[in-house]
Coordinates of C-alpha atoms in Angstrom, one line a residue:
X1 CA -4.2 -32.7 7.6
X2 CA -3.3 -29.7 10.1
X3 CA -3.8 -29.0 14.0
X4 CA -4.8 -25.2 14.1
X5 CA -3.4 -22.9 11.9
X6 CA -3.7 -19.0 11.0
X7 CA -3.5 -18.2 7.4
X8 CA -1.6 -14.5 7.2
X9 CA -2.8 -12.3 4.4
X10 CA -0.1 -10.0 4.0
X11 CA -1.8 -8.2 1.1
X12 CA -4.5 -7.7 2.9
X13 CA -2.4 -6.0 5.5
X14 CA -0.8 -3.7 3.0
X15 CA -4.5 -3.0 1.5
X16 CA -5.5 -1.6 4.8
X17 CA -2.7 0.0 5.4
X18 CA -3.0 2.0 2.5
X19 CA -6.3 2.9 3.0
X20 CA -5.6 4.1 6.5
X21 CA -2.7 6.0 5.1
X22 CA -5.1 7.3 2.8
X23 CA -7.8 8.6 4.9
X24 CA -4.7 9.5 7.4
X25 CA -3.6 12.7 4.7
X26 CA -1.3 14.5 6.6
X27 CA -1.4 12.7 9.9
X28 CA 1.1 10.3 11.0
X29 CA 0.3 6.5 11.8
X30 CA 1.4 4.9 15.0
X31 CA 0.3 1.5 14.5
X32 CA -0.4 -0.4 17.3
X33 CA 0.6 -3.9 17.7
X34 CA 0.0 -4.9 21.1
X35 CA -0.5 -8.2 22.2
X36 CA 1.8 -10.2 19.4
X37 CA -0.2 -7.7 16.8
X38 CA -3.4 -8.8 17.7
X39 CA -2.2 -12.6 17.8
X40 CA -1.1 -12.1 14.1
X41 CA 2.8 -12.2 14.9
X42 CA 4.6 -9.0 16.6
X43 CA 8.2 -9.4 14.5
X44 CA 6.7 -10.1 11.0
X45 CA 3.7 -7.7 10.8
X46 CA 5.8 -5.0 12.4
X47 CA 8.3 -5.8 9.6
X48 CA 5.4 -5.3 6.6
X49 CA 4.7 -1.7 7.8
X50 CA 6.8 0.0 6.0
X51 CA 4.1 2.9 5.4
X52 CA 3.5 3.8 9.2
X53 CA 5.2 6.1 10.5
X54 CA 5.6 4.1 14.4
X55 CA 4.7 1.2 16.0
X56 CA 3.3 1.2 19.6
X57 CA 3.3 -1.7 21.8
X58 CA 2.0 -2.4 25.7
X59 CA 5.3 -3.8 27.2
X60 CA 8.9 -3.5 27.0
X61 CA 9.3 -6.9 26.0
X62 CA 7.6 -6.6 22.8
X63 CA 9.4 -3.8 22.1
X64 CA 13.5 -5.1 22.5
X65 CA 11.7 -8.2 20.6
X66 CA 10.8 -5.9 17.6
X67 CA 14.8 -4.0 18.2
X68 CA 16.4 -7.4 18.3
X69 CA 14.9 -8.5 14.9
X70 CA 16.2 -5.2 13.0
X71 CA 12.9 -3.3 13.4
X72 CA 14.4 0.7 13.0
X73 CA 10.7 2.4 13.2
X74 CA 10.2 4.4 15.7
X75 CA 8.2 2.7 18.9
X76 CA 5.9 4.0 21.7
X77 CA 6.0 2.1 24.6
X78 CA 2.0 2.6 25.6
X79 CA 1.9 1.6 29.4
X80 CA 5.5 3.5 29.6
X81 CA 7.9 1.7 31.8
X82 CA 7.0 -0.2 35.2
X83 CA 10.5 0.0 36.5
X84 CA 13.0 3.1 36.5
X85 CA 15.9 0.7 35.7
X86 CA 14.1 0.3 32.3
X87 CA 14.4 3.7 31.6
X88 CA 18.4 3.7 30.2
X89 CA 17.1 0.6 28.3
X90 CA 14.9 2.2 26.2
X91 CA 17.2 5.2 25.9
X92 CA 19.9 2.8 24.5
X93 CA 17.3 1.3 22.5
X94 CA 15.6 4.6 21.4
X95 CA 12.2 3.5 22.8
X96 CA 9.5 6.1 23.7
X97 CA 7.9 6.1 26.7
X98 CA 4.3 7.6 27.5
X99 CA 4.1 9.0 31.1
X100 CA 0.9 8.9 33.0
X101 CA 1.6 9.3 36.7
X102 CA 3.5 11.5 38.6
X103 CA 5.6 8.2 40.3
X104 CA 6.6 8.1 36.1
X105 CA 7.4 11.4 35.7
X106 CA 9.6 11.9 39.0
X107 CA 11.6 8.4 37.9
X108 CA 12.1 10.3 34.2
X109 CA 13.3 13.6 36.0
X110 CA 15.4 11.5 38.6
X111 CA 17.0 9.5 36.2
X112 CA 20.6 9.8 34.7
X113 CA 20.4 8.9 31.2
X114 CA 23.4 9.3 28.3
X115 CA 20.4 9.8 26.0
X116 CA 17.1 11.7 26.0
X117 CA 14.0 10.2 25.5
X118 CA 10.7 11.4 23.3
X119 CA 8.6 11.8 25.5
X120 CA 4.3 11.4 24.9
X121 CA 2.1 12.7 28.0
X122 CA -1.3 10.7 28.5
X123 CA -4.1 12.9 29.7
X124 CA -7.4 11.2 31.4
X125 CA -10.0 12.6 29.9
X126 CA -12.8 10.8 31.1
X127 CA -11.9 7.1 30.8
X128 CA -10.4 6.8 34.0
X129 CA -7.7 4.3 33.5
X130 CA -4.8 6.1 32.7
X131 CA -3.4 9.2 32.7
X132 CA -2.7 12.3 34.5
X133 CA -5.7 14.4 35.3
X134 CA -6.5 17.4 32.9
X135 CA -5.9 20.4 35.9
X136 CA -2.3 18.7 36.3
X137 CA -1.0 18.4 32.8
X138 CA 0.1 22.0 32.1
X139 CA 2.8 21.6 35.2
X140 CA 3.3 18.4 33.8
X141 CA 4.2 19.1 30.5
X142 CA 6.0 21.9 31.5
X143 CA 8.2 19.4 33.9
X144 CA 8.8 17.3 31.0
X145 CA 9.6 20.1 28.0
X146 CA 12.3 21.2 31.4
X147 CA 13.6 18.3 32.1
X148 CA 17.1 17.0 30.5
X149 CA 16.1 13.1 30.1
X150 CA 13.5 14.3 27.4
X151 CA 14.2 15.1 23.8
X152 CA 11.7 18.2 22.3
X153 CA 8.5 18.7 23.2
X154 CA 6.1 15.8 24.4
X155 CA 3.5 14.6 22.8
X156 CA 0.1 15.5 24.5
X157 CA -2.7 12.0 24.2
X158 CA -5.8 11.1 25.4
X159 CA -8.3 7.6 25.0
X160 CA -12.1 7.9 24.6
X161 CA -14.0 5.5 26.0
X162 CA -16.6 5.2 23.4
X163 CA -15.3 5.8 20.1
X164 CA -16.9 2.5 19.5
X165 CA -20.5 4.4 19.6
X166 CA -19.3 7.8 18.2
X167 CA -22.8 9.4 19.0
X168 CA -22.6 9.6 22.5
X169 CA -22.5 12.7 24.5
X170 CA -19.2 11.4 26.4
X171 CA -16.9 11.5 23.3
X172 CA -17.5 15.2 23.0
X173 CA -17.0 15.3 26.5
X174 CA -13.5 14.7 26.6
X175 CA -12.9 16.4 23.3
X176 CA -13.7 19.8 24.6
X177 CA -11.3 18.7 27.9
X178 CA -8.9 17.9 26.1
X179 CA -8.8 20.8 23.1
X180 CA -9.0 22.7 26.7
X181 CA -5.5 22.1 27.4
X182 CA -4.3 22.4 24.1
X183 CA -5.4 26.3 23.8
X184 CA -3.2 26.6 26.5
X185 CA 0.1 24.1 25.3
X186 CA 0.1 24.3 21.5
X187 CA 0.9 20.3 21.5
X188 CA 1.0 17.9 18.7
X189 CA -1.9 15.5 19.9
X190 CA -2.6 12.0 19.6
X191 CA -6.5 11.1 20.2
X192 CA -8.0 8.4 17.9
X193 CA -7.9 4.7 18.1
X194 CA -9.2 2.9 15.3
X195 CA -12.9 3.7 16.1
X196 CA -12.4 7.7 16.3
X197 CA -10.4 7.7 13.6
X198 CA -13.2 6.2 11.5
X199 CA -15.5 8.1 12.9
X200 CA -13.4 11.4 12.7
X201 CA -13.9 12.4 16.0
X202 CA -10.8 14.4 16.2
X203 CA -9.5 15.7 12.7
X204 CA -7.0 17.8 14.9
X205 CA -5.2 14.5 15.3
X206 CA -1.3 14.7 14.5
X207 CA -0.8 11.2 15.2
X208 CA -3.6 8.3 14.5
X209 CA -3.1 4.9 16.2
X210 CA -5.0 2.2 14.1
X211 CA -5.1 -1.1 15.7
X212 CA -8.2 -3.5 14.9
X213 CA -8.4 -2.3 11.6
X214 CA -5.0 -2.5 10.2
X215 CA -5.9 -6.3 10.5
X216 CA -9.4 -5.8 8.6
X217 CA -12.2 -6.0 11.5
X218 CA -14.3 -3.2 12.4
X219 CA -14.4 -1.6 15.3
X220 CA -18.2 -1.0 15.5
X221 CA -20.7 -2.9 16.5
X222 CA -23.3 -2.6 13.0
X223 CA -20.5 -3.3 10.4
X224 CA -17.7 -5.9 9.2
X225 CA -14.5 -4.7 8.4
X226 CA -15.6 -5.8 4.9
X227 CA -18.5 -3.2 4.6
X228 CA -15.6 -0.7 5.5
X229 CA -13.3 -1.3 2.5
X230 CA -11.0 -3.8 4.8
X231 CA -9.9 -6.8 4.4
X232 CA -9.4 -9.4 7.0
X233 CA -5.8 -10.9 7.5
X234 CA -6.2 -13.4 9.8
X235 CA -7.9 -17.1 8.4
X236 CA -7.8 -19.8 12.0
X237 CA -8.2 -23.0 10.5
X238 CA -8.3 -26.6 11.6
X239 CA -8.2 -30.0 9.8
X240 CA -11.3 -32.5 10.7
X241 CA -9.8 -35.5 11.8
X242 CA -12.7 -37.5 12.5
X243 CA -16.5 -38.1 11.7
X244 CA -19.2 -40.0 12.9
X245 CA -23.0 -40.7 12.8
X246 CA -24.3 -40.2 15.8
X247 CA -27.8 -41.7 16.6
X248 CA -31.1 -39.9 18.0
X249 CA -30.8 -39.2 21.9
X250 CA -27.0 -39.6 21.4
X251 CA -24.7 -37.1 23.1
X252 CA -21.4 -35.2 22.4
X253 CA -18.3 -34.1 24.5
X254 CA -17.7 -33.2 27.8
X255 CA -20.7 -33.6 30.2
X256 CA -22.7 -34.5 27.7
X257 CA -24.0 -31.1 26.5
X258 CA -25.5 -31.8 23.7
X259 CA -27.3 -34.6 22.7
X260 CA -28.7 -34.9 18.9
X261 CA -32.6 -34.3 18.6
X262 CA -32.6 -37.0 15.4
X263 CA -29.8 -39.1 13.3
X264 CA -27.0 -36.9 12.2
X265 CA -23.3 -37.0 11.4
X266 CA -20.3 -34.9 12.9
X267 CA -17.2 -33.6 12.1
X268 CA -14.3 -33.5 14.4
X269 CA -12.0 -30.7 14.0
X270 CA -8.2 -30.0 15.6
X271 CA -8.2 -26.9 17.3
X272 CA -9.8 -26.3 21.2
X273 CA -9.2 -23.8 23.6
X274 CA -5.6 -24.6 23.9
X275 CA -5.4 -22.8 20.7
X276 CA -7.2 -19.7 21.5
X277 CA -10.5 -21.0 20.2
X278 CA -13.1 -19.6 23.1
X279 CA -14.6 -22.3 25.8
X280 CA -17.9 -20.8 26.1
X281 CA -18.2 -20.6 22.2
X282 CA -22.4 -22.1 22.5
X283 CA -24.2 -24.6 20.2
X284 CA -25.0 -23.3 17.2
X285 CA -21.6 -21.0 16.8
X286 CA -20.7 -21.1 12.9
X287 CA -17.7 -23.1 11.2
X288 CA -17.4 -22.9 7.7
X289 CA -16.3 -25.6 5.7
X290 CA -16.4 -26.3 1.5
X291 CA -18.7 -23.7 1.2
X292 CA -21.1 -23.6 4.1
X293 CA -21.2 -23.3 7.6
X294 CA -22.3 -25.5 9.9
X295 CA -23.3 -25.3 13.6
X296 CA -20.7 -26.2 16.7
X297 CA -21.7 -28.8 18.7
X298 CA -21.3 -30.1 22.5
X299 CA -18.7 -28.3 24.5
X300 CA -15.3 -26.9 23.0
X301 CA -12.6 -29.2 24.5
X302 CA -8.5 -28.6 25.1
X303 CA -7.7 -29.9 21.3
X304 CA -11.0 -30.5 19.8
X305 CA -14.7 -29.2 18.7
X306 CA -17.3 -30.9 17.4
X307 CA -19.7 -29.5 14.5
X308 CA -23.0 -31.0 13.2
X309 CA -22.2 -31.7 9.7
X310 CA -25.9 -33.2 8.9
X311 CA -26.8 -36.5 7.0
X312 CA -26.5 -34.8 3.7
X313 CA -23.3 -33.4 4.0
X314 CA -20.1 -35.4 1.7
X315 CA -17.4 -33.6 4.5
X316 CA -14.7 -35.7 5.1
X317 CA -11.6 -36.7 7.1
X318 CA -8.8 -34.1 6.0
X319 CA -11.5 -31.7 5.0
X320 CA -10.4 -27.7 5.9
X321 CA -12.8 -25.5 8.9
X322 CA -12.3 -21.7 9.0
X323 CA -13.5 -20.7 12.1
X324 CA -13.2 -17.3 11.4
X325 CA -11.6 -15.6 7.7
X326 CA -12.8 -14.1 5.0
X327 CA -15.7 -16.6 4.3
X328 CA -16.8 -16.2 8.4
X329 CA -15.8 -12.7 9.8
X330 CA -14.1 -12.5 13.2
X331 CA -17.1 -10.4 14.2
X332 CA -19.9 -12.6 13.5
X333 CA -18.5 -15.2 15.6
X334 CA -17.2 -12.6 18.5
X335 CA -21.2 -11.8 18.3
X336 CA -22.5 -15.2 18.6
X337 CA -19.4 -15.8 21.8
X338 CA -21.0 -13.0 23.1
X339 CA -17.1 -11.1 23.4
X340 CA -15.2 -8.8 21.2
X341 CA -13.1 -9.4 18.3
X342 CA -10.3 -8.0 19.4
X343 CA -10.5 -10.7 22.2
X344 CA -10.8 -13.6 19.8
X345 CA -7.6 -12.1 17.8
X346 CA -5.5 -11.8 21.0
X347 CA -5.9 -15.4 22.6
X348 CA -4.7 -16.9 19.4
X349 CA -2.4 -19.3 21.1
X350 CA 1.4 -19.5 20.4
X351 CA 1.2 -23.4 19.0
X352 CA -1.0 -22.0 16.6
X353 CA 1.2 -21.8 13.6
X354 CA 1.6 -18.6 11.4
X355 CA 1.7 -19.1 8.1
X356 CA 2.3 -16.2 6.2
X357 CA 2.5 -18.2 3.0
X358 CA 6.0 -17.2 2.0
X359 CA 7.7 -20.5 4.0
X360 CA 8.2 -23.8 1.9

């Protein structure tokens, strides 16, 4: 028997990866492994992506972590820096930076560097998070492509904000900003996430940066990652480690949530939301085991959940949940959570062990 564990399918990593290579043709990949690569393990998945052509992270820290353990790739440091001390770090480190302020860019042009830096320029388009506004980025870019603490030309990006639902009006929106500026730069542009890249909102793209899908879940709402051609790479499992019949008008966990409407039995399984496993996760949320699923019970605890495993059921002690795999996708429990699957991925906890099924 095991606490919580996540099952690494490197093959199914290099599948998608060759199928977003694929679809990619003459673009180049920055794959993006924010948040220790959507809890799958920063260091070893950035060190299976041999066929992308960078890596992009959120924080400096991820990015000396990936330097420190050999990774050569090039990486894009997606927030850019918070500090201009970090700036001769990831010069000596040969870390690029995106700029999306003027405070950014006035540290960059301040700064006295032994080594340039690539440079990529995020424009707001019409997500307003990030990013310089359009009527600015000319002078911008033209600051940077002057400016001797930045090597060639920068890269000109932008977000949408709902490549998720490629239909609406907004997308197009901020496409025709955007191709705007480029009449007047002649860039190299960077514009999809996964979602637009599915979608092909912008086949101008030179760069793509897959995320979700590089570990097999869709970013859409109407389809798996499965009904896309990918496959999933993450398996969280858990061990039961207990089981019990529980009588009519019993009840189960904390606050006695649930109590059982006639005689059943239930399975007790090691994983909680100290591993990542979601709190609010309601009654009824599925857990496969041997070849079914079967409904969670009662509230999720620290270390523990409860499912209703019925009379009928021959599940026992030492017996394997997936709470989400190949045989339950990440998305149909994200739906029944009432969250994203990216969010599920990313609060995979650090004491859940990674087994990439190469370790004895």
């Amino acid at each position: 028997m095991r606490p919580a564990w996540a099952a690494i399918d490197l093959k199914a990593l290099q599948h998608n990866l060759r199928l977003l290579r694929e679809k990619a043709g003459h673009r180049q990949l920055l794959a993006i492994l924010k948040a220790n690569a959507y809890g799958h393990g920063l260091t070893r998945i950035a060190a299976e992506l041999q066929q992308a052509d960078a890596i992009g992270v959120a924080r400096v820290d991820e990015a000396l972590a990936l330097r420190q353990e050999g990774i050569v790739k090039p990486i894009v440091l997606l927030e850019g820096f918070f500090e201009p001390s970090q700036l001769a770090v990831l010069a000596a480190s040969q870390i690029q930076t995106v700029i999306h302020t003027e405070h950014q860019l006035v540290q960059l042009e301040r700064a006295e560097l032994n080594t340039p830096l690539k440079v990529w320029l995020k424009v707001d388009t019409g997500m307003h998070r990030i990013g310089v506004e359009p009527e600015e980025t000319v002078a911008f870019y033209r600051r940077l492509q002057a400016s001797d603490n930045v090597d060639g030309d920068p890269i000109l990006m932008t977000h949408f904000a709902s490549a998720d639902t490629p239909e609406v009006e907004q997308n197009q929106q901020q496409l025709a900003v955007f191709n705007s500026l480029q009449d007047s730069l002649q860039a190299r542009l960077s514009i999809s996430n996964s979602a637009a890249f599915l979608a092909d909102l912008a086949p101008q793209d030179n760069w793509v940066r897959p995320g979700l899908v590089l570990y097999g879940v869709s970013p859409f709402a109407d389809r798996r990652g499965q009904q896309l051609g990918l496959k999933p790479v993450m398996t969280l499992q858990a061990s039961i480690i207990s089981t019990r019949e529980i009588d009519q008008g019993e009840s189960v966990g904390y606050g006695a949530a649930w109590t059982a409407r006639h005689k059943t039995r239930i399975g007790i399984l090691a994983i909680g939301y100290g591993d990542g496993y979601p709190r609010n996760a309601p009654e009824g949320t599925p857990v496969w085991i041997e070849g079914r699923c079967y409904p969670l019970v009662g509230r999720v605890s620290m270390d523990m959940l409860a499912v209703d495993l019925g009379l009928d059921s021959d599940i026992e002690i030492g017996a394997t949940g997936v709470l989400w795999g190949p045989q339950l996708p990440v998305e149909e429990v994200a739906e029944h959570v009432g969250t994203i699957s990216h969010e599920l991925l990313c609060n995979v906890a650090r004491r859940v062990v990674l087994d990439y099924g190469d370790e004895n």
